[in-house]
Short mmCIF file of C-alpha atoms and ligand atoms in Angstrom, two decimals:
data_model
loop_
_atom_site.label_atom_id
_atom_site.label_comp_id
_atom_site.label_asym_id
_atom_site.label_seq_id
_atom_site.Cartn_x
_atom_site.Cartn_y
_atom_site.Cartn_z
CA MET X 1 -5.61 -138.59 13.82
CA GLU X 2 -3.60 -137.49 10.70
CA TYR X 3 -4.56 -134.05 10.48
CA LEU X 4 -5.43 -131.66 13.44
CA VAL X 5 -7.26 -129.21 11.00
CA GLU X 6 -8.08 -129.27 7.26
CA MET X 7 -8.71 -126.28 5.25
CA LYS X 8 -10.36 -127.14 1.92
CA GLY X 9 -11.02 -125.05 -1.23
CA ILE X 10 -11.16 -122.03 0.99
CA THR X 11 -12.29 -118.85 -0.66
CA LYS X 12 -12.41 -115.16 0.39
CA ARG X 13 -13.03 -112.25 -1.33
CA PHE X 14 -12.84 -108.53 -0.48
CA PRO X 15 -14.39 -105.92 -2.64
CA ARG X 16 -11.51 -105.47 -4.89
CA VAL X 17 -9.30 -109.16 -4.14
CA PHE X 18 -9.82 -112.45 -3.99
CA ALA X 19 -7.38 -112.76 -0.63
CA ASN X 20 -8.16 -116.49 -0.68
CA ASP X 21 -8.54 -118.59 -3.70
CA ARG X 22 -9.74 -122.20 -3.38
CA VAL X 23 -6.97 -122.90 -0.53
CA ASP X 24 -5.95 -126.13 0.65
CA PHE X 25 -4.10 -125.98 4.02
CA ASN X 26 -3.70 -128.64 7.04
CA VAL X 27 -1.85 -129.11 10.16
CA ARG X 28 -0.66 -132.10 11.73
CA PRO X 29 -0.48 -132.33 15.54
CA GLY X 30 3.11 -132.10 16.79
CA GLU X 31 3.92 -129.93 13.94
CA ILE X 32 5.24 -126.23 13.54
CA HIS X 33 3.79 -125.42 10.11
CA ALA X 34 4.91 -122.28 8.32
CA LEU X 35 2.46 -120.29 6.19
CA LEU X 36 5.08 -118.54 3.78
CA GLY X 37 3.89 -115.81 1.35
CA GLU X 38 5.04 -112.11 0.19
CA ASN X 39 3.03 -109.28 1.60
CA GLY X 40 -0.79 -109.20 0.44
CA SER X 41 -0.71 -113.28 -0.46
CA GLY X 42 -3.44 -113.92 1.91
CA LYS X 43 -1.85 -115.46 4.84
CA SER X 44 -3.72 -113.40 7.60
CA THR X 45 -7.12 -113.88 6.07
CA LEU X 46 -6.53 -117.85 5.67
CA MET X 47 -5.53 -117.86 9.31
CA SER X 48 -8.26 -115.26 10.40
CA ILE X 49 -10.84 -117.81 9.01
CA LEU X 50 -9.50 -120.42 10.80
CA ALA X 51 -9.53 -118.75 14.05
CA GLY X 52 -13.45 -117.40 13.67
CA LEU X 53 -12.53 -113.83 12.33
CA TYR X 54 -13.95 -114.05 9.01
CA ARG X 55 -16.09 -116.29 7.60
CA PRO X 56 -15.10 -117.89 4.13
CA ASP X 57 -17.37 -117.19 0.93
CA ASP X 58 -16.56 -120.93 -0.07
CA GLY X 59 -14.79 -124.07 1.42
CA GLN X 60 -15.11 -126.22 4.46
CA ILE X 61 -13.11 -126.64 7.60
CA ILE X 62 -12.45 -129.94 9.26
CA TYR X 63 -11.19 -129.83 12.70
CA LYS X 64 -10.48 -133.08 14.65
CA GLY X 65 -12.36 -135.11 12.24
CA ARG X 66 -15.63 -133.10 12.15
CA PRO X 67 -16.53 -130.09 9.92
CA VAL X 68 -16.68 -126.91 11.82
CA SER X 69 -18.12 -123.22 11.02
CA PHE X 70 -16.94 -120.84 13.43
CA ARG X 71 -19.15 -117.38 14.24
CA SER X 72 -16.20 -115.67 16.34
CA PRO X 73 -12.74 -115.83 17.76
CA ARG X 74 -14.40 -116.98 21.03
CA ASP X 75 -16.07 -120.06 19.21
CA ALA X 76 -12.56 -120.95 17.72
CA ILE X 77 -11.04 -120.69 20.98
CA ARG X 78 -13.60 -123.02 22.86
CA ALA X 79 -13.04 -125.66 19.93
CA GLY X 80 -9.16 -125.23 20.60
CA ILE X 81 -8.09 -122.48 17.88
CA GLY X 82 -6.29 -119.54 19.19
CA MET X 83 -4.58 -116.80 16.97
CA VAL X 84 -1.97 -114.03 18.23
CA HIS X 85 -2.61 -111.35 16.09
CA GLN X 86 0.18 -109.05 14.51
CA HIS X 87 -1.37 -106.18 16.95
CA PHE X 88 -1.91 -107.39 20.53
CA LYS X 89 -5.11 -106.97 21.76
CA LEU X 90 -4.50 -106.75 25.69
CA VAL X 91 -5.97 -104.34 28.05
CA GLU X 92 -2.86 -101.71 29.20
CA THR X 93 -4.21 -100.86 32.69
CA PHE X 94 -5.13 -104.71 33.62
CA THR X 95 -2.42 -107.00 34.87
CA VAL X 96 -1.05 -110.15 32.97
CA ALA X 97 -3.09 -112.29 35.17
CA GLU X 98 -6.16 -110.24 34.66
CA ASN X 99 -5.43 -110.15 31.03
CA ILE X 100 -5.39 -113.90 30.70
CA ILE X 101 -8.10 -114.81 32.50
CA LEU X 102 -10.23 -111.95 30.97
CA GLY X 103 -12.97 -113.55 29.19
CA ASP X 104 -12.68 -116.63 31.37
CA ARG X 105 -15.96 -116.91 32.81
CA ASN X 106 -14.53 -118.65 35.46
CA ILE X 107 -14.79 -116.45 38.57
CA SER X 108 -12.51 -118.59 41.00
CA PHE X 109 -9.81 -115.49 40.07
CA VAL X 110 -11.67 -113.33 41.79
CA LEU X 111 -11.94 -115.82 44.60
CA ARG X 112 -8.66 -116.82 44.73
CA PRO X 113 -6.17 -115.00 42.94
CA ALA X 114 -2.84 -116.31 44.33
CA ALA X 115 -3.88 -119.87 43.23
CA LYS X 116 -4.69 -118.49 39.72
CA GLU X 117 -1.25 -116.53 39.54
CA ARG X 118 0.65 -119.95 40.59
CA GLU X 119 -1.31 -122.03 37.92
CA LEU X 120 -0.30 -119.11 35.21
CA THR X 121 3.27 -119.10 36.57
CA GLU X 122 3.29 -123.01 36.23
CA LEU X 123 1.84 -123.14 32.78
CA SER X 124 4.22 -120.70 31.22
CA ALA X 125 7.19 -122.03 32.82
CA ARG X 126 6.33 -125.38 31.10
CA PHE X 127 6.57 -123.82 27.72
CA GLY X 128 9.30 -121.45 28.52
CA LEU X 129 7.26 -118.34 28.40
CA ALA X 130 8.52 -116.05 31.31
CA ILE X 131 5.32 -113.73 32.36
CA ASN X 132 5.21 -112.05 35.62
CA PRO X 133 1.52 -112.51 36.42
CA GLY X 134 1.35 -109.54 38.69
CA ALA X 135 2.80 -106.96 36.08
CA TYR X 136 0.96 -104.57 34.35
CA VAL X 137 0.65 -104.55 30.65
CA TRP X 138 1.76 -101.01 29.83
CA GLN X 139 5.08 -102.16 32.21
CA LEU X 140 5.68 -105.03 29.21
CA SER X 141 8.06 -104.71 26.32
CA VAL X 142 6.58 -106.12 23.28
CA GLY X 143 8.38 -109.48 23.69
CA GLU X 144 6.69 -109.96 26.95
CA ARG X 145 3.25 -108.96 25.78
CA GLN X 146 3.65 -111.62 22.82
CA ARG X 147 4.37 -114.21 25.66
CA VAL X 148 1.35 -112.81 27.40
CA GLU X 149 -0.99 -113.34 24.28
CA ILE X 150 0.16 -117.13 23.74
CA VAL X 151 0.15 -118.00 27.29
CA LYS X 152 -3.45 -116.53 27.11
CA MET X 153 -4.28 -118.83 24.25
CA LEU X 154 -2.45 -122.14 26.29
CA TYR X 155 -4.42 -121.55 29.24
CA ARG X 156 -7.95 -121.68 27.34
CA GLY X 157 -6.55 -125.10 26.23
CA CYS X 158 -5.58 -124.14 22.68
CA GLN X 159 -4.55 -127.26 20.64
CA LEU X 160 -3.69 -125.10 17.52
CA LEU X 161 -1.94 -122.18 18.09
CA ILE X 162 -1.78 -119.55 14.93
CA LEU X 163 0.93 -116.62 15.24
CA ASP X 164 0.84 -113.67 12.58
CA GLU X 165 4.37 -112.78 11.98
CA PRO X 166 5.36 -113.28 15.59
CA THR X 167 9.07 -112.10 14.69
CA ALA X 168 8.07 -109.02 13.44
CA VAL X 169 8.37 -107.36 16.68
CA LEU X 170 11.13 -109.35 18.09
CA THR X 171 14.64 -108.78 18.61
CA PRO X 172 16.76 -111.72 16.98
CA GLN X 173 17.41 -113.19 20.28
CA GLU X 174 13.70 -113.01 21.24
CA SER X 175 12.87 -114.96 18.12
CA ALA X 176 15.11 -117.59 18.87
CA GLU X 177 13.71 -117.94 22.28
CA LEU X 178 10.02 -118.23 20.91
CA PHE X 179 11.40 -120.83 18.18
CA ALA X 180 12.52 -123.02 20.98
CA ASN X 181 9.06 -122.37 22.86
CA LEU X 182 7.11 -123.08 19.83
CA ARG X 183 8.90 -126.28 19.69
CA ARG X 184 7.96 -127.29 22.84
CA MET X 185 4.21 -126.52 22.41
CA ALA X 186 4.34 -128.80 19.05
CA ASP X 187 6.44 -131.64 21.37
CA ASP X 188 3.23 -131.60 23.38
CA GLY X 189 1.12 -132.87 20.73
CA ARG X 190 -0.12 -129.24 19.56
CA GLY X 191 -0.28 -127.68 16.27
CA VAL X 192 1.59 -124.52 15.76
CA VAL X 193 1.16 -122.49 12.85
CA MET X 194 4.00 -119.38 12.09
CA ILE X 195 2.87 -117.16 9.38
CA THR X 196 5.97 -115.36 7.89
CA HIS X 197 7.39 -113.95 4.96
CA LYS X 198 11.03 -114.81 5.91
CA LEU X 199 12.47 -117.81 4.42
CA SER X 200 15.27 -118.16 7.04
CA GLU X 201 12.47 -118.48 9.55
CA VAL X 202 10.95 -121.27 7.75
CA MET X 203 14.40 -123.09 7.51
CA ALA X 204 15.10 -122.74 10.88
CA VAL X 205 11.92 -123.83 12.61
CA ALA X 206 9.47 -125.22 9.84
CA ASP X 207 8.24 -129.00 9.85
CA ARG X 208 6.32 -128.41 6.77
CA VAL X 209 5.54 -125.41 4.71
CA THR X 210 2.69 -123.87 2.50
CA VAL X 211 3.28 -120.91 0.38
CA LEU X 212 0.91 -118.88 -0.55
CA ARG X 213 0.70 -116.39 -3.94
CA GLY X 214 -1.73 -114.42 -4.90
CA GLY X 215 -4.02 -115.73 -2.87
CA ARG X 216 -3.71 -119.25 -4.11
CA ALA X 217 -1.62 -122.18 -2.19
CA VAL X 218 0.88 -122.76 -4.94
CA ALA X 219 3.39 -125.46 -2.67
CA ALA X 220 3.16 -127.61 0.28
CA MET X 221 6.51 -129.14 1.40
CA THR X 222 8.10 -131.05 4.27
CA ARG X 223 11.35 -130.45 5.85
CA GLY X 224 14.05 -131.91 4.11
CA SER X 225 12.39 -131.47 0.50
CA PHE X 226 12.78 -127.64 0.43
CA SER X 227 15.54 -125.27 0.30
CA GLU X 228 15.71 -121.50 0.70
CA ARG X 229 15.90 -121.12 -3.31
CA GLU X 230 12.98 -123.16 -3.90
CA LEU X 231 10.77 -121.48 -1.32
CA ALA X 232 11.85 -118.30 -2.60
CA THR X 233 10.94 -119.19 -6.29
CA ALA X 234 7.41 -120.49 -4.87
CA MET X 235 6.95 -117.33 -3.23
CA VAL X 236 7.70 -115.05 -5.39
CA GLY X 237 6.81 -117.14 -8.72
CA ARG X 238 9.67 -116.98 -10.92
CA GLU X 239 13.62 -117.81 -10.55
CA VAL X 240 14.66 -115.13 -7.92
CA THR X 241 17.84 -113.77 -9.59
CA GLN X 242 20.82 -112.13 -7.04
CA GLU X 243 20.03 -108.78 -8.60
CA SER X 244 16.36 -108.63 -7.42
CA ARG X 245 17.32 -110.46 -4.24
CA ARG X 246 20.20 -107.85 -3.60
CA GLN X 247 22.61 -109.97 -2.14
CA GLY X 248 24.93 -108.46 -0.09
CA SER X 249 28.56 -108.13 -1.43
CA ALA X 250 29.82 -109.16 1.97
CA GLU X 251 33.42 -110.00 0.63
CA GLY X 252 33.92 -106.18 -0.66
CA ARG X 253 36.78 -104.84 1.22
CA THR X 254 35.80 -102.11 3.74
CA VAL X 255 35.79 -98.66 2.58
CA LEU X 256 34.73 -96.51 5.31
CA GLU X 257 35.07 -97.28 9.40
CA MET X 258 34.04 -95.14 11.70
CA ARG X 259 35.40 -95.95 15.49
CA ASP X 260 33.54 -94.67 18.30
CA VAL X 261 33.25 -91.33 16.77
CA TYR X 262 31.80 -88.01 18.68
CA ALA X 263 30.94 -84.78 17.57
CA LEU X 264 29.17 -81.81 18.49
CA ASN X 265 25.76 -80.18 17.15
CA ASP X 266 25.25 -76.97 16.33
CA VAL X 267 24.26 -75.89 19.94
CA GLY X 268 27.42 -77.57 21.35
CA ARG X 269 26.00 -80.64 22.55
CA TRP X 270 26.84 -84.10 21.50
CA GLY X 271 25.29 -84.74 18.09
CA LEU X 272 27.35 -88.24 17.95
CA GLU X 273 27.97 -90.07 20.70
CA GLY X 274 30.37 -93.08 19.99
CA VAL X 275 28.91 -94.05 16.54
CA SER X 276 30.89 -97.13 14.96
CA LEU X 277 29.95 -98.23 11.68
CA ALA X 278 31.73 -99.87 8.76
CA ILE X 279 30.67 -99.75 4.72
CA ARG X 280 32.21 -102.24 2.17
CA SER X 281 32.69 -101.90 -1.63
CA GLY X 282 29.61 -102.30 -3.48
CA GLU X 283 27.31 -101.86 -0.29
CA ILE X 284 24.51 -99.41 0.74
CA LEU X 285 24.35 -98.80 4.14
CA GLY X 286 20.90 -97.40 5.19
CA VAL X 287 20.68 -95.16 8.01
CA ALA X 288 16.75 -94.80 9.16
CA GLY X 289 15.93 -92.65 11.52
CA VAL X 290 13.97 -89.49 12.42
CA ALA X 291 16.05 -86.50 11.03
CA GLY X 292 17.61 -84.46 13.86
CA ASN X 293 19.14 -87.60 15.54
CA GLY X 294 22.77 -87.17 14.60
CA GLN X 295 21.74 -87.27 10.78
CA ARG X 296 23.44 -84.26 9.67
CA GLU X 297 26.31 -84.46 12.02
CA LEU X 298 26.95 -87.90 10.65
CA ALA X 299 27.04 -87.16 6.92
CA GLU X 300 29.40 -83.85 7.86
CA VAL X 301 32.00 -85.64 9.86
CA ILE X 302 32.39 -88.25 6.99
CA THR X 303 32.69 -85.27 4.52
CA GLY X 304 35.14 -83.17 6.66
CA LEU X 305 32.41 -80.57 7.31
CA ARG X 306 32.16 -81.11 11.05
CA PRO X 307 35.10 -81.69 13.45
CA VAL X 308 35.54 -85.22 15.29
CA GLN X 309 35.81 -84.46 18.88
CA ARG X 310 36.63 -88.03 19.57
CA GLY X 311 37.00 -90.99 17.85
CA ARG X 312 38.30 -92.03 14.55
CA ILE X 313 37.51 -92.07 10.61
CA PHE X 314 39.54 -94.77 8.36
CA LEU X 315 39.00 -94.53 4.68
CA GLU X 316 40.30 -97.57 2.97
CA GLY X 317 42.33 -98.31 6.04
CA GLN X 318 43.83 -94.75 6.52
CA ASP X 319 43.05 -92.47 8.97
CA VAL X 320 41.52 -89.61 7.53
CA THR X 321 39.67 -88.03 10.65
CA ASN X 322 39.67 -84.13 10.54
CA LEU X 323 41.32 -84.03 7.15
CA GLY X 324 39.05 -81.15 5.63
CA PRO X 325 36.59 -81.24 3.01
CA GLN X 326 38.81 -80.67 -0.19
CA ALA X 327 41.40 -83.23 1.26
CA LEU X 328 38.42 -86.01 1.33
CA ILE X 329 36.95 -84.87 -1.92
CA ASP X 330 40.37 -85.92 -3.46
CA ARG X 331 40.24 -89.13 -1.83
CA GLY X 332 37.34 -89.98 -3.43
CA ILE X 333 34.41 -88.94 -1.23
CA SER X 334 31.09 -87.47 -2.89
CA HIS X 335 28.51 -85.73 -0.75
CA ILE X 336 24.75 -85.46 -1.31
CA PRO X 337 23.74 -83.09 1.16
CA GLU X 338 20.33 -82.55 2.60
CA ASP X 339 20.39 -78.75 1.60
CA ARG X 340 21.18 -78.97 -2.17
CA LEU X 341 21.35 -75.42 -2.68
CA GLY X 342 22.88 -74.29 0.49
CA THR X 343 26.16 -76.92 0.87
CA GLY X 344 25.41 -78.64 -2.52
CA LEU X 345 25.25 -76.02 -5.61
CA ALA X 346 25.57 -72.50 -5.88
CA PRO X 347 22.27 -71.32 -6.64
CA GLY X 348 23.19 -68.16 -8.77
CA MET X 349 26.29 -69.69 -10.62
CA ASN X 350 25.15 -71.74 -14.27
CA ALA X 351 25.59 -75.25 -14.69
CA ILE X 352 28.93 -75.44 -16.00
CA ASP X 353 30.29 -73.32 -13.18
CA ASN X 354 28.47 -75.79 -10.40
CA ILE X 355 29.99 -78.63 -12.40
CA LEU X 356 33.37 -77.17 -12.14
CA LEU X 357 33.06 -76.19 -8.41
CA LYS X 358 34.20 -79.07 -6.93
CA ASP X 359 37.09 -79.96 -8.97
CA TYR X 360 38.15 -76.62 -10.38
CA ARG X 361 41.58 -77.95 -10.42
CA LYS X 362 41.33 -80.52 -12.41
CA ALA X 363 39.62 -78.32 -14.96
CA LYS X 364 42.64 -76.43 -15.27
CA GLY X 365 44.51 -76.26 -18.66
CA ARG X 366 48.18 -76.57 -18.54
CA ALA X 367 48.70 -72.76 -18.16
CA GLY X 368 46.56 -72.91 -15.22
CA LEU X 369 43.52 -71.59 -16.68
CA ILE X 370 40.41 -72.86 -16.51
CA ASP X 371 39.53 -74.98 -19.90
CA TYR X 372 36.03 -73.44 -20.16
CA LYS X 373 35.62 -75.35 -23.32
CA ALA X 374 36.34 -78.55 -22.26
CA ALA X 375 34.15 -78.10 -19.03
CA ARG X 376 31.08 -76.90 -21.14
CA SER X 377 31.32 -80.20 -23.22
CA ARG X 378 31.32 -82.38 -19.77
CA THR X 379 28.75 -80.42 -18.64
CA GLN X 380 26.55 -80.82 -21.64
CA LYS X 381 27.57 -84.77 -21.60
CA LEU X 382 26.54 -84.89 -18.03
CA VAL X 383 23.11 -83.06 -18.47
CA GLN X 384 22.31 -85.55 -21.18
CA ALA X 385 23.15 -88.58 -18.97
CA PHE X 386 21.44 -87.79 -16.15
CA ASP X 387 18.65 -86.07 -18.06
CA VAL X 388 18.89 -82.70 -16.39
CA ARG X 389 16.07 -80.44 -17.91
CA LEU X 390 17.63 -77.39 -18.03
CA ALA X 391 16.56 -73.66 -19.77
CA GLY X 392 20.46 -73.32 -20.74
CA LEU X 393 24.26 -74.56 -19.52
CA ARG X 394 24.39 -70.85 -18.62
CA ALA X 395 21.28 -70.00 -16.94
CA PRO X 396 21.64 -69.82 -13.04
CA VAL X 397 20.55 -73.11 -11.41
CA LYS X 398 18.21 -71.63 -9.09
CA LEU X 399 15.56 -71.52 -11.97
CA LEU X 400 15.66 -75.40 -12.10
CA SER X 401 13.15 -77.65 -10.67
CA GLY X 402 14.05 -79.86 -7.29
CA GLY X 403 14.11 -83.03 -9.34
CA ASN X 404 16.77 -81.25 -11.98
CA LEU X 405 18.91 -79.43 -9.38
CA GLN X 406 19.03 -83.07 -7.46
CA LYS X 407 20.08 -84.66 -10.77
CA LEU X 408 22.61 -82.22 -11.54
CA LEU X 409 24.17 -82.44 -8.26
CA LEU X 410 24.27 -86.22 -8.75
CA ALA X 411 25.98 -85.58 -12.20
CA ARG X 412 28.44 -83.81 -10.49
CA GLU X 413 28.95 -86.10 -7.56
CA LEU X 414 29.13 -89.72 -9.44
CA SER X 415 30.64 -88.41 -12.24
CA ALA X 416 33.63 -88.05 -9.64
CA GLU X 417 33.93 -91.59 -9.76
CA PRO X 418 33.71 -91.58 -6.01
CA ARG X 419 35.03 -94.46 -3.58
CA LEU X 420 32.13 -93.39 -0.89
CA ILE X 421 28.99 -91.51 -1.56
CA VAL X 422 27.30 -89.90 1.60
CA ALA X 423 23.66 -89.29 0.34
CA ALA X 424 21.38 -87.47 2.47
CA TYR X 425 17.57 -87.61 1.90
CA PRO X 426 18.64 -87.86 -1.93
CA ALA X 427 15.01 -88.59 -2.81
CA ARG X 428 13.48 -85.90 -0.51
CA GLY X 429 10.96 -83.61 -2.64
CA LEU X 430 11.30 -85.31 -5.92
CA ASP X 431 8.47 -86.37 -7.90
CA ILE X 432 8.47 -89.94 -9.28
CA ALA X 433 10.49 -90.35 -12.05
CA ALA X 434 13.26 -88.04 -10.55
CA ALA X 435 13.30 -90.24 -7.47
CA GLU X 436 13.60 -93.47 -9.60
CA ALA X 437 16.52 -91.78 -11.28
CA VAL X 438 18.26 -91.33 -8.20
CA SER X 439 17.59 -94.76 -7.09
CA ARG X 440 19.13 -96.03 -10.25
CA PHE X 441 22.13 -94.00 -10.14
CA LEU X 442 23.02 -95.04 -6.70
CA LEU X 443 22.46 -98.77 -7.93
CA GLN X 444 24.55 -98.30 -10.66
CA GLU X 445 27.18 -96.71 -8.53
CA ARG X 446 26.91 -100.00 -5.94
CA ARG X 447 27.38 -102.20 -8.96
CA ARG X 448 30.65 -100.20 -9.70
CA GLY X 449 32.00 -101.07 -6.42
CA THR X 450 30.94 -97.43 -4.55
CA ALA X 451 30.60 -97.49 -1.17
CA ILE X 452 27.28 -95.54 -0.08
CA LEU X 453 25.98 -94.03 2.92
CA LEU X 454 22.24 -93.49 2.22
CA ILE X 455 20.62 -91.42 4.98
CA SER X 456 16.69 -91.27 4.95
CA GLU X 457 13.47 -90.89 6.67
CA ASP X 458 12.04 -92.87 4.14
CA LEU X 459 11.85 -96.69 5.13
CA ASP X 460 10.52 -97.52 1.40
CA GLU X 461 13.44 -95.99 0.11
CA ILE X 462 15.71 -97.58 2.93
CA PHE X 463 14.27 -101.09 2.09
CA ALA X 464 14.62 -100.82 -1.44
CA LEU X 465 18.14 -99.87 -1.75
CA SER X 466 19.96 -101.03 1.58
CA ASP X 467 22.12 -104.39 1.82
CA ARG X 468 22.46 -103.31 5.28
CA ILE X 469 20.37 -101.19 7.64
CA ILE X 470 21.34 -99.22 10.99
CA VAL X 471 18.95 -96.67 13.19
CA LEU X 472 20.57 -93.55 14.19
CA SER X 473 18.78 -92.01 17.34
CA GLY X 474 19.77 -89.88 20.20
CA GLY X 475 23.22 -89.49 18.12
CA ARG X 476 23.79 -93.24 18.72
CA VAL X 477 23.62 -96.33 16.32
CA MET X 478 20.70 -98.60 18.27
CA GLY X 479 21.26 -102.11 18.21
CA GLU X 480 23.04 -104.15 15.68
CA PRO X 481 23.26 -103.47 11.80
CA LEU X 482 20.02 -105.35 10.38
CA ARG X 483 20.44 -107.28 6.79
CA THR X 484 17.82 -105.90 4.61
CA GLU X 485 16.41 -109.27 3.48
CA THR X 486 15.40 -110.34 6.95
CA ALA X 487 14.83 -107.24 8.75
CA THR X 488 11.24 -105.81 8.88
CA ARG X 489 9.96 -102.41 9.27
CA GLU X 490 8.69 -102.97 12.73
CA GLN X 491 12.34 -103.95 14.02
CA VAL X 492 13.56 -100.67 12.35
CA GLY X 493 10.62 -98.95 13.78
CA LEU X 494 11.31 -99.76 17.24
CA LEU X 495 14.88 -99.24 17.18
CA MET X 496 14.00 -95.68 16.06
CA MET X 497 12.03 -95.18 18.84
CA GLY X 498 15.16 -95.88 21.10
CA ALA X 499 14.78 -99.56 21.77
CA GLY X 500 17.96 -100.95 22.37
CA GLY X 501 18.33 -105.11 23.06
CA GLU X 502 14.80 -106.14 24.38
CA ALA X 503 12.31 -104.21 21.83
CA LYS X 504 10.33 -101.97 23.74
CA ALA X 505 6.73 -101.70 23.70
CA VAL X 506 4.91 -99.04 21.12
N1 LIG E 601 -10.56 -106.36 5.59
C1 LIG E 601 -10.11 -106.61 4.34
N2 LIG E 601 -10.80 -105.68 3.41
C2 LIG E 601 -10.45 -105.84 2.30
N3 LIG E 601 -9.26 -105.94 1.56
C3 LIG E 601 -8.52 -106.88 2.69
C4 LIG E 601 -8.97 -107.01 4.13
N4 LIG E 601 -7.88 -107.76 4.49
C5 LIG E 601 -6.87 -108.13 3.76
N5 LIG E 601 -7.54 -107.46 2.44
C6 LIG E 601 -6.50 -107.76 1.15
O1 LIG E 601 -6.83 -109.04 0.88
C7 LIG E 601 -5.08 -109.32 0.29
C8 LIG E 601 -4.47 -110.62 1.39
O2 LIG E 601 -4.39 -110.08 2.56
P1 LIG E 601 -3.27 -110.49 4.10
O3 LIG E 601 -4.72 -111.40 3.98
O4 LIG E 601 -3.63 -109.71 4.70
O5 LIG E 601 -2.12 -110.75 3.18
P2 LIG E 601 -1.04 -111.01 4.21
O6 LIG E 601 -1.40 -111.25 5.55
O7 LIG E 601 -0.33 -112.36 3.45
O8 LIG E 601 -0.01 -110.03 3.92
C9 LIG E 601 -4.73 -108.18 -0.13
O9 LIG E 601 -4.92 -107.72 -1.11
C10 LIG E 601 -5.31 -107.16 0.96
O10 LIG E 601 -5.35 -106.04 0.59
MG1 LIG E 602 -0.53 -110.44 7.45
#
C-alpha cells in the first residue's frame, strides 16, 4: 500500500472564503508528514475534513485504497483516523482513564478498571507517552493533556494520527519529547500528520511536507529535497528577505545587561525579584506580560528613576547601577515612559521647551545662555520629521492629541541618538497611523544599531517588532527568552499566566 490516505481535489468553501481549493494531499504509512502554511492557509480545515468534522464541497478521499466519506469524527475514528485538535476536548472532572475510554462502547472498564488502566499504561509506555491513568484531567499540565489525547487515539486503534499545531502549547523540551514519540508511532507503521507554521519543526521531524498557501497546495517535498529557505518561499509566496523575517542581530554587542536585579515597588514590596536580561545592539527585546507585574519597575531601574536594591546593571560593560537619571541620559539611554505627560513631557510648556527639557545643557550657547533660536529651529525640524501636528511651537503641549504627544516625545528621545531605548507601551491609545509611525521609528532605530527594550501588553505589537521575547510575571522573568520566529502566542500566554518550565494548563 503506497498511500495510507489520498485526498484529491479537495475543495471547501466557507461563506467568505475558499478554505481549501482543489487540494491534493497524501500520507504514507510510516511517515511523519508536515502540513505547513501560514495562519489561515487552510491547514486545519483540510485535516478536519479528513477527520470527519467537515464535509468537503468537492473532491475525493481514498483511505487504504477505498473511497470513504465520513459523516462524523466518530466515523473517522472507527476507520482509524484520529485528530488531536488545538483545543483539547477532555472532560476535566474525569480521570485520564475515564477520558480515554469514554465513548468506547466497551463496558469492560466498569467491570475491570484495574486491568484497563494497566492496558493504558502499557500502551502509553510503548510510545513514550507517560500518563497516569488515575489522575484527574484538571490536575494535568497542557503537555500531559496532549499526551492523553494522543493515547486516546492510539487506544482506539488509529492508524493515521493528525496533530493540529501540537507544539503551540508546549515548552521546547516537551516539543522535542513529542517529536521522539511521533517517530515511534511512525516506526510502528502509522501515518502521522503534523500541522505547523514553523519551518524549524518541519526541518526537525518531517519525512515529507505539503505546503498550503491561500487554500491551495503549492508544494510537496521529500526530506533531503527541501531547505528552510525553499519552504519559507513556498509558504509566503515570494523570496523572504532578511528584513521581513526580522533576522536577529545575534552578532551585535551587548548594550544592556541586568544581573539578578531586585527593586521595590511603590508599596515597599519586591517589584522586581532577580531579573536578569541582556539586549544587544540592533535588537528589540519585547517584554510581554500584564501591566503591574514589574513592568514599571523594570523601566524605572534601567532609566535611573528607581533604586536597585540588589543586583547590577551594565551599559556597554560599564556598571551603571543607581547612577541616576541624568547620568544615564548622558550615557545614551532614552525613555518612552508609560505616563507620557507625567514623566515624559511637561504639559504646560510648549514644544520647544519640551524638546529642550532633557538636554538643556547641550542647547546652551557659549555664554551659558540657552540658544533659543537654535532650539526653535531644531524643534521645527523634529516636528516636521516626526509629523507632529501642533497649533504652534509655542502652544502648551497639553493641547496636543495623544498621538501627537507621543510623536513629540519620540522625536525628542530618538533625536538624542540613544544607545538604548526603554519604550513602555509606546503605541497605547494611539490611532493606527500614529501607532504605525511609532513602529517605524523603533525599527529605524533598531537598524541604526540601537538596543531597544519594548514593554507592551499588546502581543501583536510584541510579535511584530521584537527579535526576542521575555515574559515578566510577578516581578520575575518567566522561562527563557523566546526567539520571535519560533515563538507562539500560546507559549507567551502560558508564561504570562505564570507557568515556568512545564507549561501549566490554562
Ligand atoms: N468554520 C469556519 N467558518 C468560516 N470560515 C472559516 C471557518 N474555519 C476556517 N475558516 C476560514 O478558512 C480559512 C482557512 O482557515 P484554517 O483552515 O483554520 O487555516 P489554518 O489552520 O491554516 O490557520 C481562513 O480564512 C479561515 O478564516
Ligand atoms: Mg489552524
